[in-house]
Amino acid sequence: MERKWWTLIVVCLSIFMLLLDITIVNVALPDIARDLGSSFSDLQWVVDAYALTLAALLLTAGSLADRLGRRRVFAIGLVLFTLASLLCALAPTSFVLNLARAAQGIGGAALFAVSLALLAQEFEGRERATAFAFWGATTGAAVAVGPLVGGALTSALGWPSIFLLNLPIGAIGLWITLTRVRETRDPQAGRIDWLGTVLFSGGLFALVFALIRGNAEGWGSALIVGLIAGAVAALAAFVVVELRQANPMFDLALFRKPAFCGASIAAFALSASMFAMFLYLTIYIQTILGYGPFQAGVRFLPITLLSFFVAAASGRMTEHVPARVLLGGGLLLVGIGLLLMSGLSADSQWTALLPGFICAGAGIGLVNPPLASTAIGVVPPQRSGMASGINSTFRQVGIATGIAAWGAIFESHVSGRLAATLPDAFARRAGELATAISAGGAPRIVDRVPAAARARLSGVIDGAFVDGLNHILVLAGVVALVGAVLAAVLVRQRDFAAPPQAASEPAAA
């Protein structure tokens, strides 16, 4: 088999493992809480510790790959992610588990940031379109089967099995990487920009930390205000440092290219709208409609399977259809899908979401392959790791921003609705109740009240939850629609370093 096909196999295998691990963990959280005696805050950090290190280090990993070698950084990411998975499975306490999840995020940043650069260095023309189609389909498949696999493994073998699954995958991926993948780097790259690395990673770490913890700590708290101020200061200093660098880790001149701005906006808009809303849709299906983890995963199949098949077709279409049409059209479908999901009532069944799921699933599949090819196609091949890291960073910051923004709006909406409809004894605790409900705690709240009051309280909570969900679904839909317009306007063929289907190197995720 030719080297390029081995490269495609290991990239798809690794990204599948990475994304599968993200979706699998969510369904295992109740079992983790029971076995490790975790608090609600501990459970939040099982997800947040991973997201924090992943988002903060994507650009750093991509830039280091251009300098140190893309295969080397990818292999290091595989080793770290696999070893951290083992530590997750063996974790005796929540604290150790969360440390291991943070280490997984570091390894995941290397895999995410370098994966498309590896593909772009091997494929050109029609074969590149095929490779991106497989990459897009793989991301869809991982999202599709994650909840199902997670539910099945957790039920049959216990939650540690979801992490042990990564060991054989990581070992096979490492062997292929070291024996079948070609090493490449930027021959003109200077020394590692340590000051820029520290400022950017530190600033982004503080920003994402503030976004993740803002709702829980309070947006006016000293911790969150201090983190945001520190992030602004560090990122401003980073811009000054990079403008003085001959070979910056983040080439700010890229933002003079409308197409690069369009790809970055598209990545942010898709993540801040649809991907951020997955959290609240999952909570709705499990806690309001009462489905278990596996059953909830089955009900997400219309959106995830459709994104899988459409991504495969979209990758092939990038050869013949302008990227702006695919990006704008895909985000348009996502926006329409989110609007179709709104309008729920307390009596709605999950099928009320079906038209929106179908529309949004097609939109996600349409966006992913051209987004990858655009992000790397507008830079010279030797800077592909950096470009991939930037685009991946916009994706992750979009998710963190979306979850934080929708969470704050959702809690405020639910709190107001509860305060207006509950008896005074409960209304005084509307804010506290809204926080618990937004985290999936509705069933626990209902179980704690006298049996005679449960039916009424359950009805009020369901109504408040659905009302808040409808509100943020509309807002998320607007974000996707704005992203669609900007992507369609900004992404221009003349901004590509080479024709997008023939550019000689990598990209961004």
PDB file of N, CA, C and O in Angstrom, residues 408-463:
ATOM      1  N   ALA A 408     -25.628  30.733  30.334  1.00  0.00           N
ATOM      2  CA  ALA A 408     -26.015  31.912  31.115  1.00  0.00           C
ATOM      3  C   ALA A 408     -27.421  32.374  30.731  1.00  0.00           C
ATOM      4  O   ALA A 408     -28.250  32.702  31.600  1.00  0.00           O
ATOM      5  N   ILE A 409     -27.713  32.409  29.430  1.00  0.00           N
ATOM      6  CA  ILE A 409     -29.038  32.840  28.966  1.00  0.00           C
ATOM      7  C   ILE A 409     -30.112  31.844  29.387  1.00  0.00           C
ATOM      8  O   ILE A 409     -31.197  32.213  29.841  1.00  0.00           O
ATOM      9  N   PHE A 410     -29.785  30.559  29.263  1.00  0.00           N
ATOM     10  CA  PHE A 410     -30.735  29.508  29.624  1.00  0.00           C
ATOM     11  C   PHE A 410     -31.086  29.581  31.110  1.00  0.00           C
ATOM     12  O   PHE A 410     -32.268  29.546  31.486  1.00  0.00           O
ATOM     13  N   GLU A 411     -30.061  29.702  31.965  1.00  0.00           N
ATOM     14  CA  GLU A 411     -30.306  29.765  33.408  1.00  0.00           C
ATOM     15  C   GLU A 411     -31.156  30.976  33.762  1.00  0.00           C
ATOM     16  O   GLU A 411     -32.072  30.886  34.590  1.00  0.00           O
ATOM     17  N   SER A 412     -30.849  32.119  33.161  1.00  0.00           N
ATOM     18  CA  SER A 412     -31.618  33.331  33.446  1.00  0.00           C
ATOM     19  C   SER A 412     -33.076  33.159  33.033  1.00  0.00           C
ATOM     20  O   SER A 412     -33.997  33.546  33.779  1.00  0.00           O
ATOM     21  N   HIS A 413     -33.294  32.562  31.865  1.00  0.00           N
ATOM     22  CA  HIS A 413     -34.656  32.358  31.364  1.00  0.00           C
ATOM     23  C   HIS A 413     -35.419  31.383  32.262  1.00  0.00           C
ATOM     24  O   HIS A 413     -36.580  31.630  32.619  1.00  0.00           O
ATOM     25  N   VAL A 414     -34.783  30.279  32.613  1.00  0.00           N
ATOM     26  CA  VAL A 414     -35.437  29.276  33.467  1.00  0.00           C
ATOM     27  C   VAL A 414     -35.717  29.859  34.843  1.00  0.00           C
ATOM     28  O   VAL A 414     -36.796  29.644  35.423  1.00  0.00           O
ATOM     29  N   SER A 415     -34.769  30.607  35.391  1.00  0.00           N
ATOM     30  CA  SER A 415     -34.945  31.203  36.713  1.00  0.00           C
ATOM     31  C   SER A 415     -36.142  32.149  36.732  1.00  0.00           C
ATOM     32  O   SER A 415     -36.963  32.118  37.662  1.00  0.00           O
ATOM     33  N   GLY A 416     -36.261  32.980  35.687  1.00  0.00           N
ATOM     34  CA  GLY A 416     -37.394  33.898  35.620  1.00  0.00           C
ATOM     35  C   GLY A 416     -38.717  33.167  35.520  1.00  0.00           C
ATOM     36  O   GLY A 416     -39.708  33.562  36.163  1.00  0.00           O
ATOM     37  N   ARG A 417     -38.733  32.110  34.729  1.00  0.00           N
ATOM     38  CA  ARG A 417     -39.971  31.330  34.567  1.00  0.00           C
ATOM     39  C   ARG A 417     -40.341  30.636  35.883  1.00  0.00           C
ATOM     40  O   ARG A 417     -41.521  30.610  36.272  1.00  0.00           O
ATOM     41  N   LEU A 418     -39.365  30.079  36.580  1.00  0.00           N
ATOM     42  CA  LEU A 418     -39.639  29.408  37.851  1.00  0.00           C
ATOM     43  C   LEU A 418     -40.130  30.393  38.898  1.00  0.00           C
ATOM     44  O   LEU A 418     -41.060  30.104  39.665  1.00  0.00           O
ATOM     45  N   ALA A 419     -39.483  31.555  38.962  1.00  0.00           N
ATOM     46  CA  ALA A 419     -39.870  32.559  39.954  1.00  0.00           C
ATOM     47  C   ALA A 419     -41.310  33.016  39.749  1.00  0.00           C
ATOM     48  O   ALA A 419     -42.011  33.356  40.709  1.00  0.00           O
ATOM     49  N   ALA A 420     -41.762  33.005  38.496  1.00  0.00           N
ATOM     50  CA  ALA A 420     -43.116  33.476  38.189  1.00  0.00           C
ATOM     51  C   ALA A 420     -44.176  32.404  38.404  1.00  0.00           C
ATOM     52  O   ALA A 420     -45.364  32.744  38.561  1.00  0.00           O
ATOM     53  N   THR A 421     -43.807  31.151  38.434  1.00  0.00           N
ATOM     54  CA  THR A 421     -44.814  30.086  38.469  1.00  0.00           C
ATOM     55  C   THR A 421     -44.781  29.219  39.724  1.00  0.00           C
ATOM     56  O   THR A 421     -45.782  28.573  40.043  1.00  0.00           O
ATOM     57  N   LEU A 422     -43.662  29.188  40.449  1.00  0.00           N
ATOM     58  CA  LEU A 422     -43.567  28.334  41.637  1.00  0.00           C
ATOM     59  C   LEU A 422     -44.137  29.031  42.865  1.00  0.00           C
ATOM     60  O   LEU A 422     -44.153  30.269  42.939  1.00  0.00           O
ATOM     61  N   PRO A 423     -44.570  28.273  43.870  1.00  0.00           N
ATOM     62  CA  PRO A 423     -44.972  28.869  45.148  1.00  0.00           C
ATOM     63  C   PRO A 423     -43.801  29.622  45.772  1.00  0.00           C
ATOM     64  O   PRO A 423     -42.630  29.361  45.465  1.00  0.00           O
ATOM     65  N   ASP A 424     -44.107  30.546  46.681  1.00  0.00           N
ATOM     66  CA  ASP A 424     -43.065  31.411  47.238  1.00  0.00           C
ATOM     67  C   ASP A 424     -41.907  30.641  47.841  1.00  0.00           C
ATOM     68  O   ASP A 424     -40.747  31.031  47.711  1.00  0.00           O
ATOM     69  N   ALA A 425     -42.181  29.514  48.485  1.00  0.00           N
ATOM     70  CA  ALA A 425     -41.115  28.747  49.138  1.00  0.00           C
ATOM     71  C   ALA A 425     -40.074  28.279  48.136  1.00  0.00           C
ATOM     72  O   ALA A 425     -38.877  28.231  48.434  1.00  0.00           O
ATOM     73  N   PHE A 426     -40.526  27.923  46.942  1.00  0.00           N
ATOM     74  CA  PHE A 426     -39.601  27.497  45.891  1.00  0.00           C
ATOM     75  C   PHE A 426     -39.100  28.686  45.070  1.00  0.00           C
ATOM     76  O   PHE A 426     -37.962  28.696  44.610  1.00  0.00           O
ATOM     77  N   ALA A 427     -39.971  29.686  44.861  1.00  0.00           N
ATOM     78  CA  ALA A 427     -39.606  30.816  44.010  1.00  0.00           C
ATOM     79  C   ALA A 427     -38.383  31.547  44.544  1.00  0.00           C
ATOM     80  O   ALA A 427     -37.567  32.080  43.773  1.00  0.00           O
ATOM     81  N   ARG A 428     -38.231  31.581  45.878  1.00  0.00           N
ATOM     82  CA  ARG A 428     -37.066  32.270  46.454  1.00  0.00           C
ATOM     83  C   ARG A 428     -35.765  31.581  46.077  1.00  0.00           C
ATOM     84  O   ARG A 428     -34.695  32.175  46.172  1.00  0.00           O
ATOM     85  N   ARG A 429     -35.853  30.307  45.698  1.00  0.00           N
ATOM     86  CA  ARG A 429     -34.649  29.555  45.317  1.00  0.00           C
ATOM     87  C   ARG A 429     -34.601  29.316  43.810  1.00  0.00           C
ATOM     88  O   ARG A 429     -33.938  28.397  43.339  1.00  0.00           O
ATOM     89  N   ALA A 430     -35.275  30.183  43.046  1.00  0.00           N
ATOM     90  CA  ALA A 430     -35.381  29.978  41.597  1.00  0.00           C
ATOM     91  C   ALA A 430     -34.020  29.939  40.923  1.00  0.00           C
ATOM     92  O   ALA A 430     -33.765  29.106  40.044  1.00  0.00           O
ATOM     93  N   GLY A 431     -33.116  30.831  41.320  1.00  0.00           N
ATOM     94  CA  GLY A 431     -31.791  30.856  40.701  1.00  0.00           C
ATOM     95  C   GLY A 431     -31.016  29.582  40.962  1.00  0.00           C
ATOM     96  O   GLY A 431     -30.385  29.012  40.057  1.00  0.00           O
ATOM     97  N   GLU A 432     -31.053  29.104  42.207  1.00  0.00           N
ATOM     98  CA  GLU A 432     -30.371  27.864  42.576  1.00  0.00           C
ATOM     99  C   GLU A 432     -30.961  26.676  41.822  1.00  0.00           C
ATOM    100  O   GLU A 432     -30.235  25.803  41.329  1.00  0.00           O
ATOM    101  N   LEU A 433     -32.299  26.640  41.742  1.00  0.00           N
ATOM    102  CA  LEU A 433     -32.965  25.559  41.019  1.00  0.00           C
ATOM    103  C   LEU A 433     -32.618  25.597  39.524  1.00  0.00           C
ATOM    104  O   LEU A 433     -32.394  24.550  38.904  1.00  0.00           O
ATOM    105  N   ALA A 434     -32.578  26.784  38.942  1.00  0.00           N
ATOM    106  CA  ALA A 434     -32.259  26.915  37.515  1.00  0.00           C
ATOM    107  C   ALA A 434     -30.865  26.396  37.221  1.00  0.00           C
ATOM    108  O   ALA A 434     -30.631  25.747  36.190  1.00  0.00           O
ATOM    109  N   THR A 435     -29.907  26.661  38.123  1.00  0.00           N
ATOM    110  CA  THR A 435     -28.538  26.164  37.928  1.00  0.00           C
ATOM    111  C   THR A 435     -28.510  24.643  37.931  1.00  0.00           C
ATOM    112  O   THR A 435     -27.859  24.015  37.088  1.00  0.00           O
ATOM    113  N   ALA A 436     -29.225  24.038  38.886  1.00  0.00           N
ATOM    114  CA  ALA A 436     -29.259  22.577  38.963  1.00  0.00           C
ATOM    115  C   ALA A 436     -29.968  21.975  37.748  1.00  0.00           C
ATOM    116  O   ALA A 436     -29.523  20.969  37.194  1.00  0.00           O
ATOM    117  N   ILE A 437     -31.066  22.597  37.318  1.00  0.00           N
ATOM    118  CA  ILE A 437     -31.823  22.080  36.171  1.00  0.00           C
ATOM    119  C   ILE A 437     -30.983  22.150  34.907  1.00  0.00           C
ATOM    120  O   ILE A 437     -30.992  21.224  34.087  1.00  0.00           O
ATOM    121  N   SER A 438     -30.234  23.228  34.709  1.00  0.00           N
ATOM    122  CA  SER A 438     -29.422  23.375  33.501  1.00  0.00           C
ATOM    123  C   SER A 438     -28.303  22.359  33.438  1.00  0.00           C
ATOM    124  O   SER A 438     -27.774  22.076  32.356  1.00  0.00           O
ATOM    125  N   ALA A 439     -27.943  21.787  34.572  1.00  0.00           N
ATOM    126  CA  ALA A 439     -26.897  20.758  34.607  1.00  0.00           C
ATOM    127  C   ALA A 439     -27.479  19.354  34.578  1.00  0.00           C
ATOM    128  O   ALA A 439     -26.753  18.376  34.771  1.00  0.00           O
ATOM    129  N   GLY A 440     -28.782  19.232  34.343  1.00  0.00           N
ATOM    130  CA  GLY A 440     -29.396  17.914  34.252  1.00  0.00           C
ATOM    131  C   GLY A 440     -29.926  17.395  35.564  1.00  0.00           C
ATOM    132  O   GLY A 440     -30.178  16.189  35.707  1.00  0.00           O
ATOM    133  N   GLY A 441     -30.131  18.277  36.547  1.00  0.00           N
ATOM    134  CA  GLY A 441     -30.553  17.822  37.867  1.00  0.00           C
ATOM    135  C   GLY A 441     -32.041  17.836  38.119  1.00  0.00           C
ATOM    136  O   GLY A 441     -32.483  17.675  39.267  1.00  0.00           O
ATOM    137  N   ALA A 442     -32.857  18.012  37.075  1.00  0.00           N
ATOM    138  CA  ALA A 442     -34.316  18.087  37.269  1.00  0.00           C
ATOM    139  C   ALA A 442     -34.888  16.863  37.984  1.00  0.00           C
ATOM    140  O   ALA A 442     -35.683  17.004  38.927  1.00  0.00           O
ATOM    141  N   PRO A 443     -34.525  15.634  37.579  1.00  0.00           N
ATOM    142  CA  PRO A 443     -35.100  14.466  38.274  1.00  0.00           C
ATOM    143  C   PRO A 443     -34.759  14.430  39.757  1.00  0.00           C
ATOM    144  O   PRO A 443     -35.605  14.057  40.586  1.00  0.00           O
ATOM    145  N   ARG A 444     -33.567  14.828  40.134  1.00  0.00           N
ATOM    146  CA  ARG A 444     -33.175  14.810  41.546  1.00  0.00           C
ATOM    147  C   ARG A 444     -33.969  15.838  42.347  1.00  0.00           C
ATOM    148  O   ARG A 444     -34.324  15.592  43.507  1.00  0.00           O
ATOM    149  N   ILE A 445     -34.242  16.981  41.744  1.00  0.00           N
ATOM    150  CA  ILE A 445     -35.024  18.011  42.435  1.00  0.00           C
ATOM    151  C   ILE A 445     -36.436  17.508  42.701  1.00  0.00           C
ATOM    152  O   ILE A 445     -36.972  17.647  43.808  1.00  0.00           O
ATOM    153  N   VAL A 446     -37.039  16.906  41.691  1.00  0.00           N
ATOM    154  CA  VAL A 446     -38.414  16.413  41.835  1.00  0.00           C
ATOM    155  C   VAL A 446     -38.483  15.305  42.883  1.00  0.00           C
ATOM    156  O   VAL A 446     -39.438  15.237  43.685  1.00  0.00           O
ATOM    157  N   ASP A 447     -37.483  14.433  42.921  1.00  0.00           N
ATOM    158  CA  ASP A 447     -37.501  13.304  43.857  1.00  0.00           C
ATOM    159  C   ASP A 447     -37.408  13.757  45.316  1.00  0.00           C
ATOM    160  O   ASP A 447     -37.764  12.995  46.225  1.00  0.00           O
ATOM    161  N   ARG A 448     -36.928  14.973  45.567  1.00  0.00           N
ATOM    162  CA  ARG A 448     -36.720  15.423  46.942  1.00  0.00           C
ATOM    163  C   ARG A 448     -37.949  16.058  47.580  1.00  0.00           C
ATOM    164  O   ARG A 448     -37.936  16.362  48.770  1.00  0.00           O
ATOM    165  N   VAL A 449     -38.988  16.291  46.800  1.00  0.00           N
ATOM    166  CA  VAL A 449     -40.188  16.934  47.358  1.00  0.00           C
ATOM    167  C   VAL A 449     -41.218  15.863  47.702  1.00  0.00           C
ATOM    168  O   VAL A 449     -41.144  14.731  47.221  1.00  0.00           O
ATOM    169  N   PRO A 450     -42.184  16.192  48.550  1.00  0.00           N
ATOM    170  CA  PRO A 450     -43.241  15.219  48.888  1.00  0.00           C
ATOM    171  C   PRO A 450     -43.940  14.695  47.649  1.00  0.00           C
ATOM    172  O   PRO A 450     -44.112  15.419  46.655  1.00  0.00           O
ATOM    173  N   ALA A 451     -44.367  13.449  47.700  1.00  0.00           N
ATOM    174  CA  ALA A 451     -44.956  12.784  46.530  1.00  0.00           C
ATOM    175  C   ALA A 451     -46.149  13.558  45.975  1.00  0.00           C
ATOM    176  O   ALA A 451     -46.341  13.624  44.753  1.00  0.00           O
ATOM    177  N   ALA A 452     -46.928  14.181  46.845  1.00  0.00           N
ATOM    178  CA  ALA A 452     -48.125  14.882  46.379  1.00  0.00           C
ATOM    179  C   ALA A 452     -47.792  16.094  45.516  1.00  0.00           C
ATOM    180  O   ALA A 452     -48.605  16.520  44.694  1.00  0.00           O
ATOM    181  N   ALA A 453     -46.604  16.668  45.717  1.00  0.00           N
ATOM    182  CA  ALA A 453     -46.229  17.886  44.983  1.00  0.00           C
ATOM    183  C   ALA A 453     -45.390  17.594  43.746  1.00  0.00           C
ATOM    184  O   ALA A 453     -45.087  18.517  42.978  1.00  0.00           O
ATOM    185  N   ARG A 454     -45.007  16.339  43.553  1.00  0.00           N
ATOM    186  CA  ARG A 454     -44.062  16.035  42.482  1.00  0.00           C
ATOM    187  C   ARG A 454     -44.612  16.300  41.086  1.00  0.00           C
ATOM    188  O   ARG A 454     -43.924  16.845  40.224  1.00  0.00           O
ATOM    189  N   ALA A 455     -45.846  15.912  40.846  1.00  0.00           N
ATOM    190  CA  ALA A 455     -46.416  16.063  39.502  1.00  0.00           C
ATOM    191  C   ALA A 455     -46.451  17.535  39.097  1.00  0.00           C
ATOM    192  O   ALA A 455     -46.070  17.899  37.972  1.00  0.00           O
ATOM    193  N   ARG A 456     -46.901  18.393  40.029  1.00  0.00           N
ATOM    194  CA  ARG A 456     -46.984  19.822  39.703  1.00  0.00           C
ATOM    195  C   ARG A 456     -45.596  20.418  39.499  1.00  0.00           C
ATOM    196  O   ARG A 456     -45.354  21.168  38.543  1.00  0.00           O
ATOM    197  N   LEU A 457     -44.670  20.086  40.405  1.00  0.00           N
ATOM    198  CA  LEU A 457     -43.314  20.629  40.271  1.00  0.00           C
ATOM    199  C   LEU A 457     -42.663  20.147  38.982  1.00  0.00           C
ATOM    200  O   LEU A 457     -41.996  20.925  38.282  1.00  0.00           O
ATOM    201  N   SER A 458     -42.875  18.875  38.658  1.00  0.00           N
ATOM    202  CA  SER A 458     -42.303  18.332  37.433  1.00  0.00           C
ATOM    203  C   SER A 458     -42.837  19.078  36.202  1.00  0.00           C
ATOM    204  O   SER A 458     -42.087  19.406  35.279  1.00  0.00           O
ATOM    205  N   GLY A 459     -44.130  19.370  36.200  1.00  0.00           N
ATOM    206  CA  GLY A 459     -44.711  20.085  35.075  1.00  0.00           C
ATOM    207  C   GLY A 459     -44.148  21.487  34.933  1.00  0.00           C
ATOM    208  O   GLY A 459     -43.877  21.957  33.821  1.00  0.00           O
ATOM    209  N   VAL A 460     -43.954  22.173  36.072  1.00  0.00           N
ATOM    210  CA  VAL A 460     -43.400  23.533  36.036  1.00  0.00           C
ATOM    211  C   VAL A 460     -41.961  23.507  35.530  1.00  0.00           C
ATOM    212  O   VAL A 460     -41.563  24.337  34.690  1.00  0.00           O
ATOM    213  N   ILE A 461     -41.183  22.548  36.021  1.00  0.00           N
ATOM    214  CA  ILE A 461     -39.778  22.450  35.603  1.00  0.00           C
ATOM    215  C   ILE A 461     -39.681  22.123  34.121  1.00  0.00           C
ATOM    216  O   ILE A 461     -38.881  22.734  33.385  1.00  0.00           O
ATOM    217  N   ASP A 462     -40.505  21.178  33.670  1.00  0.00           N
ATOM    218  CA  ASP A 462     -40.478  20.822  32.245  1.00  0.00           C
ATOM    219  C   ASP A 462     -40.823  22.030  31.373  1.00  0.00           C
ATOM    220  O   ASP A 462     -40.180  22.287  30.353  1.00  0.00           O
ATOM    221  N   GLY A 463     -41.835  22.788  31.781  1.00  0.00           N
ATOM    222  CA  GLY A 463     -42.221  23.960  31.018  1.00  0.00           C
ATOM    223  C   GLY A 463     -41.135  25.011  30.990  1.00  0.00           C
ATOM    224  O   GLY A 463     -40.863  25.620  29.941  1.00  0.00           O
TER     225      GLY A 463
END
